[in-house]
Coordinates of N, CA and C and ligand atoms in Angstrom, one line a residue:
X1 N -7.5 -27.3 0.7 CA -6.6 -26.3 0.4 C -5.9 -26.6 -0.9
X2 N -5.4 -25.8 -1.6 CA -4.6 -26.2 -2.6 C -3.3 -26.4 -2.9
X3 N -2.9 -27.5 -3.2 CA -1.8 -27.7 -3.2 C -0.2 -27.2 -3.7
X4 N -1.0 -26.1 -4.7 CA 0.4 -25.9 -5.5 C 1.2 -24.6 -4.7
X5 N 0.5 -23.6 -4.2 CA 1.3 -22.9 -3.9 C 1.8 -22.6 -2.4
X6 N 2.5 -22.2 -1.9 CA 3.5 -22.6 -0.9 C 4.2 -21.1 -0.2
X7 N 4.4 -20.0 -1.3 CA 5.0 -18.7 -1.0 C 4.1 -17.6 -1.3
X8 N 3.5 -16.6 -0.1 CA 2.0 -16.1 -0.8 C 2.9 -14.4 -0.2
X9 N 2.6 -13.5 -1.3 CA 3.4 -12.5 -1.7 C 1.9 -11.5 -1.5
X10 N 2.0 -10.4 -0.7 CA 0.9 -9.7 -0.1 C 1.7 -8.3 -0.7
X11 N 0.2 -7.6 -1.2 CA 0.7 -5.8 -0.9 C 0.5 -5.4 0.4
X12 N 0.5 -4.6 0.8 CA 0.6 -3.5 2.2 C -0.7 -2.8 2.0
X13 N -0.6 -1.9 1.5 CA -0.9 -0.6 1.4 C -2.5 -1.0 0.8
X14 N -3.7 -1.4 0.8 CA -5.0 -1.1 0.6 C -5.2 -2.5 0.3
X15 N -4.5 -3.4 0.5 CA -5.0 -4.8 0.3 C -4.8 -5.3 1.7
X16 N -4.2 -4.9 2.5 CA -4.5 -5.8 4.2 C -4.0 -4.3 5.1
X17 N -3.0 -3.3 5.3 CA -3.8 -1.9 5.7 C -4.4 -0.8 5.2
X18 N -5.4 -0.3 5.4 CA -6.4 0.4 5.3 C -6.0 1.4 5.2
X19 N -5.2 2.0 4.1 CA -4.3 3.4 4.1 C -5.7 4.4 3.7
X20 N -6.7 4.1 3.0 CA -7.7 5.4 3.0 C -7.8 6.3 4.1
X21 N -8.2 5.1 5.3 CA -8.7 5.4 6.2 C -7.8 6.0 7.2
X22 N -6.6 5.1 7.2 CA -5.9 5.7 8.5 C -5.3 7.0 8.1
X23 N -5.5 7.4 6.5 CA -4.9 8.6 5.8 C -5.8 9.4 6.7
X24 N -6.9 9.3 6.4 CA -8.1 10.2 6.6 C -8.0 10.5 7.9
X25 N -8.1 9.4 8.9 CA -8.1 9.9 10.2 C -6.4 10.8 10.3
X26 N -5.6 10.2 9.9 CA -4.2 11.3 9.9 C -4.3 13.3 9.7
X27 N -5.2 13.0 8.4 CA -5.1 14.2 8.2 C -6.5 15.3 9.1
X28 N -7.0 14.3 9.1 CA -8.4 15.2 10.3 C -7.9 15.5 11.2
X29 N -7.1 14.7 11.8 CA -6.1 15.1 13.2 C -5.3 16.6 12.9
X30 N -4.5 16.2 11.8 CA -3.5 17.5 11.1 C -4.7 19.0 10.7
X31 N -6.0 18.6 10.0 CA -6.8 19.8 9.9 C -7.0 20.3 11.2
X32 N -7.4 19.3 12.4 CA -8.1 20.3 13.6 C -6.6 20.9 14.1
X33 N -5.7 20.3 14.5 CA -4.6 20.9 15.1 C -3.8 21.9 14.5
X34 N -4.2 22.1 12.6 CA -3.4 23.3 12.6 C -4.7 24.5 12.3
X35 N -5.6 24.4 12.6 CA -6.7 25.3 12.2 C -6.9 25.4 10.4
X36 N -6.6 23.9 10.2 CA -6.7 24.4 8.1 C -8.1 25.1 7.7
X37 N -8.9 25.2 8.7 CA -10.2 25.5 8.1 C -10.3 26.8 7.7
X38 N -9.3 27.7 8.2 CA -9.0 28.6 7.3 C -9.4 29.1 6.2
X39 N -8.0 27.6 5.4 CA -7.8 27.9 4.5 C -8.5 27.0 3.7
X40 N -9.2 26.3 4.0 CA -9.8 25.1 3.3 C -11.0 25.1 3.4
X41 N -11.8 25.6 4.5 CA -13.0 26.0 4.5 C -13.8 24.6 5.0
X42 N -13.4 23.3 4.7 CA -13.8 22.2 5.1 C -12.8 21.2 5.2
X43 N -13.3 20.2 5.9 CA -12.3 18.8 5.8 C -12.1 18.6 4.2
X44 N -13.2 18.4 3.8 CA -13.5 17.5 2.5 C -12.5 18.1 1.4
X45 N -12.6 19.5 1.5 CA -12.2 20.1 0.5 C -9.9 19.7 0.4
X46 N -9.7 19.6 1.5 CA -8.5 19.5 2.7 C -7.7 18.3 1.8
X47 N -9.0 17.1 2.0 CA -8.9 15.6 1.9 C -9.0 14.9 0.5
X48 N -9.8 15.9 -0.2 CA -9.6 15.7 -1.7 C -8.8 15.7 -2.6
X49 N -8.4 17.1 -2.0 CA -7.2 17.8 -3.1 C -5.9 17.2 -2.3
X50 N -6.0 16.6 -0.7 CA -4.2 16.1 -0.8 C -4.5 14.3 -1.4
X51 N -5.4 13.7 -1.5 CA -5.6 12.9 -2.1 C -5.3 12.5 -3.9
X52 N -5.4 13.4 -4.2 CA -5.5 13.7 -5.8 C -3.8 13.9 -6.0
X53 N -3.4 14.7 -5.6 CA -2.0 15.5 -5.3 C -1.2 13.8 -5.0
X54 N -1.3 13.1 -4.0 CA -0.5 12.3 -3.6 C -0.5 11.0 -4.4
X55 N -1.7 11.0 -5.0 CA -1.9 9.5 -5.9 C -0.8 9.7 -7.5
X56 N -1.0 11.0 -7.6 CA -0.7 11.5 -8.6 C 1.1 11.7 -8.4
X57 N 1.5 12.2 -7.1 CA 3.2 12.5 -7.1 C 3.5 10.8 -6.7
X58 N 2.8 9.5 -6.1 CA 3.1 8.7 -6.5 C 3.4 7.5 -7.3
X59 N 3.1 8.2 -8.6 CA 2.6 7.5 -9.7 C 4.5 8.1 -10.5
X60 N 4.3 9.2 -10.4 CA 5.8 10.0 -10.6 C 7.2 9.4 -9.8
X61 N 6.7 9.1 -8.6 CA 7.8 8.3 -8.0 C 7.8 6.9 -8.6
X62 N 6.9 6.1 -8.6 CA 7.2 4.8 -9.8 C 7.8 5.2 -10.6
X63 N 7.7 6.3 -11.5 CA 8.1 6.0 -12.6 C 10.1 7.0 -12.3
X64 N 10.3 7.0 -11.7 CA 11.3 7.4 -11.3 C 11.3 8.9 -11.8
X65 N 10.4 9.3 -11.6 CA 10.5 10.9 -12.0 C 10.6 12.0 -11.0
X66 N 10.4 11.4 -9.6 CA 10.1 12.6 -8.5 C 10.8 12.0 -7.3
X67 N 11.8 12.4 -6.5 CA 12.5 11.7 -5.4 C 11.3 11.6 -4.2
X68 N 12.1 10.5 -3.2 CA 11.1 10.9 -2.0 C 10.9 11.8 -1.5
X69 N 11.3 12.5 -1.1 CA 12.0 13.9 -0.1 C 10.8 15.2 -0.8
X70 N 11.0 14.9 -2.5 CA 9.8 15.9 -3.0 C 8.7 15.3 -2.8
X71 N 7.9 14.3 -3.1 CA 6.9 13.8 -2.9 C 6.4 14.2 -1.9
X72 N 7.0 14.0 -0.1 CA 6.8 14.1 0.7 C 6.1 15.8 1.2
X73 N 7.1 16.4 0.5 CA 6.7 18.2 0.6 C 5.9 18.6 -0.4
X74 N 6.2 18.2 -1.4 CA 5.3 18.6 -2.3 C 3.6 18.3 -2.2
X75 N 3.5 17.6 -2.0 CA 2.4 17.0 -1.8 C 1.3 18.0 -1.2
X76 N 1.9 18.3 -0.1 CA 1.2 19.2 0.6 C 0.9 20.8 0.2
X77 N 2.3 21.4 -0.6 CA 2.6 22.3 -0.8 C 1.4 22.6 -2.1
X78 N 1.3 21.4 -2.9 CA 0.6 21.6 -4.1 C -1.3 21.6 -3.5
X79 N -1.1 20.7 -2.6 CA -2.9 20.8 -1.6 C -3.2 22.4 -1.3
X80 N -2.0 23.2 -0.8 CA -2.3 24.4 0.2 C -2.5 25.3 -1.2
X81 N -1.2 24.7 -2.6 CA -1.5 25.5 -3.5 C -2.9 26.2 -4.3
X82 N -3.8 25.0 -4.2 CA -4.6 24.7 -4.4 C -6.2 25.8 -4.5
X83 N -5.6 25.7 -2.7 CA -6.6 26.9 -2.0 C -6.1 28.3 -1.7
X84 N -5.3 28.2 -2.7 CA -4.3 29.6 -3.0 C -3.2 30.2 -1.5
X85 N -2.8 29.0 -1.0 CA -1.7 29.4 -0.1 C -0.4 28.7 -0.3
X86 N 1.2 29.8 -0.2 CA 2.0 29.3 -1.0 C 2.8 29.4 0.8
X87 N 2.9 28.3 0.5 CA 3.5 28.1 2.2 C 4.4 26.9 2.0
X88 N 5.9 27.1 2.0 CA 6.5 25.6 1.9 C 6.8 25.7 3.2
X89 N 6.8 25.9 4.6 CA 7.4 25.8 5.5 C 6.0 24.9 5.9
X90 N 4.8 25.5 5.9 CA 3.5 24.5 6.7 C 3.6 23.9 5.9
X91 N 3.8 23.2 4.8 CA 4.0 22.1 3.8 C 4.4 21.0 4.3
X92 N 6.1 21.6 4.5 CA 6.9 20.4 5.4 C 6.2 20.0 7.1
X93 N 5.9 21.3 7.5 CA 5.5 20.7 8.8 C 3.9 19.9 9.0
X94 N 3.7 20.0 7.9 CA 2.0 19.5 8.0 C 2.7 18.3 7.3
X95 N 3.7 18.1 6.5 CA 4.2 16.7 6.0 C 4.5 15.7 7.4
X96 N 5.6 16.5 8.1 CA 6.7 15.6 9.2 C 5.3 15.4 10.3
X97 N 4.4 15.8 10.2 CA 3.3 15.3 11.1 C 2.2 14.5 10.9
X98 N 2.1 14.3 9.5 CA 1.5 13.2 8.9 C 2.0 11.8 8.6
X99 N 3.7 12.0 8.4 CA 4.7 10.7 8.8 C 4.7 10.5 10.2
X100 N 4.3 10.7 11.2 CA 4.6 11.0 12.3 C 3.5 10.2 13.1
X101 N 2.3 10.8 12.5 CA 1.0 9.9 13.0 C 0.0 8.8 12.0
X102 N 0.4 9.1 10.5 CA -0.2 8.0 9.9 C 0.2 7.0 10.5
X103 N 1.5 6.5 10.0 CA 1.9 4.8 9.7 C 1.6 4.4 11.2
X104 N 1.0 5.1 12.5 CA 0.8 4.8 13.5 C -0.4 4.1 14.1
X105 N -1.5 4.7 12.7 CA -3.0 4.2 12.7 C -2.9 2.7 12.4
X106 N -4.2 2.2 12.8 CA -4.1 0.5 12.8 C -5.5 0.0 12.1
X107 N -5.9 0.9 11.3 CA -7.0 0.4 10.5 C -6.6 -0.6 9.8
X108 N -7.1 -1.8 9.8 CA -7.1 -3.1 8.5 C -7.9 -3.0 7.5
X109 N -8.1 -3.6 6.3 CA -8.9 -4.4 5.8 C -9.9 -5.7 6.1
X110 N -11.6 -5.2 6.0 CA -12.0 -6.3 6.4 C -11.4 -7.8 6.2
X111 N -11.5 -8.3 7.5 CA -11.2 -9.6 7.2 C -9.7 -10.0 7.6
X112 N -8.7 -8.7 7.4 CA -7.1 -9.3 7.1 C -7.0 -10.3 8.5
X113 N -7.1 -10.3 9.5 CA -6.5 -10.8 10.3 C -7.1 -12.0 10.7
X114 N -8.2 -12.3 10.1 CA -9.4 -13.8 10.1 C -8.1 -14.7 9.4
X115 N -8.1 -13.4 8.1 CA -7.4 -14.7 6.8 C -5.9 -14.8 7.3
X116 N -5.4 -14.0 8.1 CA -3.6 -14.4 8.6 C -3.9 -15.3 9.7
X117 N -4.6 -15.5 10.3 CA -4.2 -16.4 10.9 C -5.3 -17.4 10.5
X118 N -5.7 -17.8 9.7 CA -6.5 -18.6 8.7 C -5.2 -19.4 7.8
X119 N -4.5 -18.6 7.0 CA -3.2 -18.9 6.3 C -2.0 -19.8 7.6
X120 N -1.9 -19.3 8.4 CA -0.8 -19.4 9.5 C -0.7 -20.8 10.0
X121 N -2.1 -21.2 10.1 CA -2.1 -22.6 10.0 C -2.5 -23.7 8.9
X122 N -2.1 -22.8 7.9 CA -1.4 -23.5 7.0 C 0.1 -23.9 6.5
X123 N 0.5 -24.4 5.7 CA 2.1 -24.3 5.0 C 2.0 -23.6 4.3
X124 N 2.0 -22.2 4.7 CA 2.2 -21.0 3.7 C 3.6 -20.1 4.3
X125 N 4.2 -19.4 3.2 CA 5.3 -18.8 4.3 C 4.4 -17.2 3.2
X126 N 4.6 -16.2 4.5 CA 3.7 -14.8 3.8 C 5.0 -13.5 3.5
X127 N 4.9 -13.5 3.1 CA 6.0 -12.1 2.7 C 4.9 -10.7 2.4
X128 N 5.7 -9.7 2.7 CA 4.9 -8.3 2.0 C 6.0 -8.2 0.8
X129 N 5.2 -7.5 -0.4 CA 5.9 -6.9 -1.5 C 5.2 -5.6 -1.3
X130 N 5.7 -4.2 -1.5 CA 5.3 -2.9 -0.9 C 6.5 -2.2 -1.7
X131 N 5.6 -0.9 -2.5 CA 6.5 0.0 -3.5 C 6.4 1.6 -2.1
X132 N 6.4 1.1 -0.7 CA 6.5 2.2 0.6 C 7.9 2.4 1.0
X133 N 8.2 3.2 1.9 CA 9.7 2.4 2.6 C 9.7 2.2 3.6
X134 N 11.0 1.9 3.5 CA 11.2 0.6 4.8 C 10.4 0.8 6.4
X135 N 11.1 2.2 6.4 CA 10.5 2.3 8.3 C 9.7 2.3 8.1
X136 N 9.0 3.4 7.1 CA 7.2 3.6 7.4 C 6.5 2.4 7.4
X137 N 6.7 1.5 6.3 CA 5.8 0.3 6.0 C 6.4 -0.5 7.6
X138 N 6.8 -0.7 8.0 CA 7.4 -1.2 9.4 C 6.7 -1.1 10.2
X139 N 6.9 0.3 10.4 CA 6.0 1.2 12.2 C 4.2 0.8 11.1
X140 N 4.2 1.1 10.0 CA 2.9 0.5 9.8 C 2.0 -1.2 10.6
X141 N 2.8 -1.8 10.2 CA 2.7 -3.1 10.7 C 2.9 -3.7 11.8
X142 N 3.8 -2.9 12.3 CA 3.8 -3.0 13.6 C 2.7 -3.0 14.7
X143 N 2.4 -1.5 14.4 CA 1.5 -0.6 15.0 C 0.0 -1.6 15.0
X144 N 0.0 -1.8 13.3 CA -1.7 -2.6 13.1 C -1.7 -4.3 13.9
X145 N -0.4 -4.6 13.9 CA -0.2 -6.1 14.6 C -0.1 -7.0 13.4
X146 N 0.1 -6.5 12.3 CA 1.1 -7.3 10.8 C 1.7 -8.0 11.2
X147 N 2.6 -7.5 11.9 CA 4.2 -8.1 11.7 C 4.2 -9.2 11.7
X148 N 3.1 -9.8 12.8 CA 4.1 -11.3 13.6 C 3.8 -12.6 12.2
X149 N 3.1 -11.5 10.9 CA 2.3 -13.1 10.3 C 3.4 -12.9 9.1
X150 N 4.5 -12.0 9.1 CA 5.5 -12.3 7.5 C 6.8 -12.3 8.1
X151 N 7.4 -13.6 7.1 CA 8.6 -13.5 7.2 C 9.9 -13.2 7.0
X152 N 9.0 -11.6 5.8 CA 9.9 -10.6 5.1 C 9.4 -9.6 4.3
X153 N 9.9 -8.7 4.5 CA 9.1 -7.5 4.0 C 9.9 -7.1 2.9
X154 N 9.5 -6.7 1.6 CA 10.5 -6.4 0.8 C 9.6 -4.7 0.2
X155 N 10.3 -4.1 0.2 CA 10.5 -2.8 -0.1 C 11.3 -2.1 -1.4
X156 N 10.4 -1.0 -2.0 CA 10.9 -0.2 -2.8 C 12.4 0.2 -2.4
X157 N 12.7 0.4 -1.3 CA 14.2 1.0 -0.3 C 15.4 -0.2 -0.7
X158 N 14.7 -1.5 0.2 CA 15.4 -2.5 0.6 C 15.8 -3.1 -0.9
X159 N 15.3 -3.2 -2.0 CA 15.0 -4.0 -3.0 C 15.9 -2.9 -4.3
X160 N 15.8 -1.7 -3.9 CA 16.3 -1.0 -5.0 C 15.7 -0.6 -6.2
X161 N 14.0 -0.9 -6.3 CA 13.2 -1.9 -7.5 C 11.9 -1.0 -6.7
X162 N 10.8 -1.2 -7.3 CA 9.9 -0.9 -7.2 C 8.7 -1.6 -8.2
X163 N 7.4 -2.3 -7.4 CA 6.8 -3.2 -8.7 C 6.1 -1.6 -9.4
X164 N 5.7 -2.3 -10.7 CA 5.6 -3.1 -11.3 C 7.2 -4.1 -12.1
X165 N 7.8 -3.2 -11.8 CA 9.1 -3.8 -12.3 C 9.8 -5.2 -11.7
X166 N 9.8 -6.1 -12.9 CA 10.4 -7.4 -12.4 C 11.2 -7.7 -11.5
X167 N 12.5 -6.5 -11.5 CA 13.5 -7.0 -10.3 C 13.1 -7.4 -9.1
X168 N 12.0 -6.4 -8.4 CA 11.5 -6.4 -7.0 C 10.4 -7.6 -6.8
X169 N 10.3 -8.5 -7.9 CA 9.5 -10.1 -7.7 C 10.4 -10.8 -7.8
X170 N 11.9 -10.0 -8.5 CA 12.5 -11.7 -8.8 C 13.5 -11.7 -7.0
X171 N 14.1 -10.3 -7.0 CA 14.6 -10.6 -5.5 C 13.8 -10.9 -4.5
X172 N 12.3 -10.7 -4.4 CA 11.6 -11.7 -3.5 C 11.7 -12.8 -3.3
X173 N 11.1 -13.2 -5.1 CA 10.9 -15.2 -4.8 C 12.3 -15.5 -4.7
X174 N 13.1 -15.2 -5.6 CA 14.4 -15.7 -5.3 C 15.1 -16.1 -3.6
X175 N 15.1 -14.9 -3.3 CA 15.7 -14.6 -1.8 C 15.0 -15.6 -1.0
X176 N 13.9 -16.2 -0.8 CA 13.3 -16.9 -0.1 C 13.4 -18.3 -0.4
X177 N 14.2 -18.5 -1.9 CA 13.8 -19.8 -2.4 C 12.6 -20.5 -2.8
X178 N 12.0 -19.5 -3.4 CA 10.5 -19.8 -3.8 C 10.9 -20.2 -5.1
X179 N 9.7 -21.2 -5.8 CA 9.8 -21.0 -7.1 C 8.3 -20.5 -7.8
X180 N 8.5 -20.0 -9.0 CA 7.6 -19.1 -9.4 C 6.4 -19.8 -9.3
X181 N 6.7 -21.4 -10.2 CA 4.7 -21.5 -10.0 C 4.3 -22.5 -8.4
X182 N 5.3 -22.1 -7.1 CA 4.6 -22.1 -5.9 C 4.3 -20.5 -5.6
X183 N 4.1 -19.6 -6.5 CA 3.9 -18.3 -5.7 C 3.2 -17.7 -6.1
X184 N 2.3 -16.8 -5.1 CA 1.3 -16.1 -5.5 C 1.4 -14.6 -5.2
X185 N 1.1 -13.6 -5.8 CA 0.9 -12.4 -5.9 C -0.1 -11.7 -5.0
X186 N -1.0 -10.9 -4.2 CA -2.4 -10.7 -4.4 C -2.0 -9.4 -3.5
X187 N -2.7 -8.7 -4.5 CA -3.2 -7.0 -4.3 C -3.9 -6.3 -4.7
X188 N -3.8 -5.0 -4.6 CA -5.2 -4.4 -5.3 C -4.7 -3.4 -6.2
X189 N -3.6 -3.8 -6.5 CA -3.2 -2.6 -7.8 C -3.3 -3.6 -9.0
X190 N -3.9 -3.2 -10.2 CA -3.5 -3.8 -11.3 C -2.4 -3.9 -12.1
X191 N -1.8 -2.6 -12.2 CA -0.7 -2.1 -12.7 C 0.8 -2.4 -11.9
X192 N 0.9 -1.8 -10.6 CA 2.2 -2.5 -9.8 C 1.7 -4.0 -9.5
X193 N 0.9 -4.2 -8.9 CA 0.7 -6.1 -8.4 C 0.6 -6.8 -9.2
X194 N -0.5 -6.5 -10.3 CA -1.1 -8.0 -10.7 C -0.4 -7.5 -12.4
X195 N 0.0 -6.9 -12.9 CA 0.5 -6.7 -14.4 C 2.2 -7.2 -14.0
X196 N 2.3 -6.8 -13.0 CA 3.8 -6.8 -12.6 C 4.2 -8.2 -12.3
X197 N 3.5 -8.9 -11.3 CA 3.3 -10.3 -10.8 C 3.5 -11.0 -12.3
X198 N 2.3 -10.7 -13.0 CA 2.1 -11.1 -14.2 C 3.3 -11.9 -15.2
X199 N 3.8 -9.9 -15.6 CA 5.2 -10.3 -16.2 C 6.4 -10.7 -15.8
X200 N 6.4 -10.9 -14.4 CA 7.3 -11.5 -13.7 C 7.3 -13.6 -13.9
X201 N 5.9 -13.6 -14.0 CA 5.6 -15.3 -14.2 C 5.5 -15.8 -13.3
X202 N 4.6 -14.9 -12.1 CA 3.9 -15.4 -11.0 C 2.3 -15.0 -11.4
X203 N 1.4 -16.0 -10.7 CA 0.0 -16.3 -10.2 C 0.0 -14.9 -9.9
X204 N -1.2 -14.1 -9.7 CA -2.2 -13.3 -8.9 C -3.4 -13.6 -8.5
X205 N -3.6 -12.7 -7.3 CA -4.9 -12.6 -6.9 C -5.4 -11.0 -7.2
X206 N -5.9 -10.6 -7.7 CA -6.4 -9.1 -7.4 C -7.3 -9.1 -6.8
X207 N -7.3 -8.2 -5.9 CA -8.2 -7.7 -4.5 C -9.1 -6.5 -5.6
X208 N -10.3 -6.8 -5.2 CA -11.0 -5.5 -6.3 C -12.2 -5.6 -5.1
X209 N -12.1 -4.4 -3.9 CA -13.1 -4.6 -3.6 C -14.2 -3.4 -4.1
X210 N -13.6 -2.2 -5.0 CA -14.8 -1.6 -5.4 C -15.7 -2.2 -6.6
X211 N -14.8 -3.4 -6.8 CA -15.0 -3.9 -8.4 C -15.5 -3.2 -9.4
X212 N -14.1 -2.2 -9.6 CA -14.0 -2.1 -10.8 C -13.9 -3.0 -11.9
X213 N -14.5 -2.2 -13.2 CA -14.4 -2.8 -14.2 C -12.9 -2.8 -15.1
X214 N -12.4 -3.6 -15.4 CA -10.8 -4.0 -16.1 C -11.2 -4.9 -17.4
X215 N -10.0 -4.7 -17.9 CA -9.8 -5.6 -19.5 C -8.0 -6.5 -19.0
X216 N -7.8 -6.4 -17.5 CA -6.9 -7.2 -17.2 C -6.9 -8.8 -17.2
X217 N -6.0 -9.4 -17.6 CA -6.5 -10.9 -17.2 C -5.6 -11.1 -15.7
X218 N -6.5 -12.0 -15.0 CA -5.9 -12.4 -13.2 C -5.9 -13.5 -13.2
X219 N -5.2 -14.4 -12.7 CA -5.5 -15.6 -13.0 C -6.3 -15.9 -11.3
X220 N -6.9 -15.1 -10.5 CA -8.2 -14.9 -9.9 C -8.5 -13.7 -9.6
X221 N -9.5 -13.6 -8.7 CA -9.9 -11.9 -8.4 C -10.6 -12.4 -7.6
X222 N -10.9 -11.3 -6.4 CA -11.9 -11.7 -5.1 C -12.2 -10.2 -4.6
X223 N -13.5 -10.2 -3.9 CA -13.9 -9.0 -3.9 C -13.7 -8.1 -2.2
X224 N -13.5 -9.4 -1.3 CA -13.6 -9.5 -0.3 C -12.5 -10.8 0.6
X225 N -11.4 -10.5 0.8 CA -10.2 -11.0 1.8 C -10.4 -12.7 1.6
X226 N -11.8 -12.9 2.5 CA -11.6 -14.0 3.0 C -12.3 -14.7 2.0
X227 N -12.7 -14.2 0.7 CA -12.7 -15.3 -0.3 C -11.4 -15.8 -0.6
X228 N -10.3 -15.3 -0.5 CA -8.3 -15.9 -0.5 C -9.0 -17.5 0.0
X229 N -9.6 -17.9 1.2 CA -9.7 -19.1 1.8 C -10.0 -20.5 0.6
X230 N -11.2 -19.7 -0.7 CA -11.7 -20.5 -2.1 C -10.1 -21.0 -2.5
X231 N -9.5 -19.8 -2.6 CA -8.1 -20.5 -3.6 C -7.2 -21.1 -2.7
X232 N -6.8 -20.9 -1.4 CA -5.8 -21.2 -0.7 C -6.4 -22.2 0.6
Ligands
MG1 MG1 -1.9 -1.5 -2.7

């Protein structure tokens, strides 16, 4: 194992749970039960456009452009817009049902739970860093059986910060008593995790399992979980 690092700093959201998937099954649940086929004509068509829509109004919330509250409605409102239906009432209710049964799904990433309790018996202490909030990312982890392997979850909410922005690395390591070069980064965003880690003056791992092609520098990359075991 290696010796230097000591505090290992995890994303949430598509580096250890499976938000594609447990999206997907969320909303396949929300297509059969409200009859979208309607208006959508298919899943796919349903799953595309609120996909595109949400990546896109969360990229706006980073940047402090769009509150929660809009994201949350909007999102949907701009999917139904899509297929030419202007409905903000099934917006919000096809929203408050998708908060309601996503963060409830327990899809992982291959591997996450070989490598937690792989890490666990090690001297590692594991924290989440997550630009989610608080409850959801919670009932997230709960639900999948996360919880029992960190000993702090830090949040866009809790933190007041959001990565890629330095404050929400420095109140991590800080708060914990970490120091930077015992800590590691590892996620699958380039831009909030590993640019952010970066300029904060922490290690990364970036998780790239479609392996994509970048012009980022990482000071590793792995394509698949339990290669983490090479560095750690
Ligand atoms: Mg992520």
């Amino acid at each position: 194992m290696n010796n230097r690092y000591r505090h290992l700093f995890f994303d949430l959201d598509r580096t250890l749970w499976d938000y594609d998937s447990n999206a997907m099954e969320a909303l396949q649940e929300i297509y059969n039960s409200y009859k979208l086929e309607g208006v959508f004509d298919e899943f796919e068509n349903f799953h595309c456009s609120f996909t595109k829509h949400n990546d896109e109004l969360w990229k706006e919330f980073r940047l402090g452009k769009v509150h929660k509250d809009v994201l949350r409605t909007l999102r949907f409102e701009k999917t139904l817009f899509d297929y030419g239906t202007i409905n903000s009432d099934l917006a919000i209710e096809l929203n408050n049902h998708f908060l309601e049964i996503s963060p409830r799904k327990t899809r992982l990433i291959d591997g996450a739970i070989d490598l937690l309790e792989y890490l666990r018996s090690k001297p590692y202490s594991l924290y989440i860093i997550t630009n989610g909030f608080t409850k959801i990312q919670l009932l997230k982890m709960e639900s999948s059986g996360l919880d029992v392997y960190f000993k702090k979850v830090f949040t866009s909410e809790n933190t007041s910060s959001s990565k890629p922005h330095n404050d929400i690395f420095r109140q991590a390591v800080t708060s914990v008593n970490a120091r930077k070069n015992e800590s590691l980064m590892i996620g699958d965003d380039l831009e909030t995790d590993i640019t952010g880690a970066r300029n904060y003056g922490i290690d990364q791992v970036f998780f790239n399992p479609l392996i994509v092609s970048h012009n980022h520098k990482t000071t590793f990359e792995i394509t698949k979980l339990d290669q983490l075991r090479e560095i750690l």
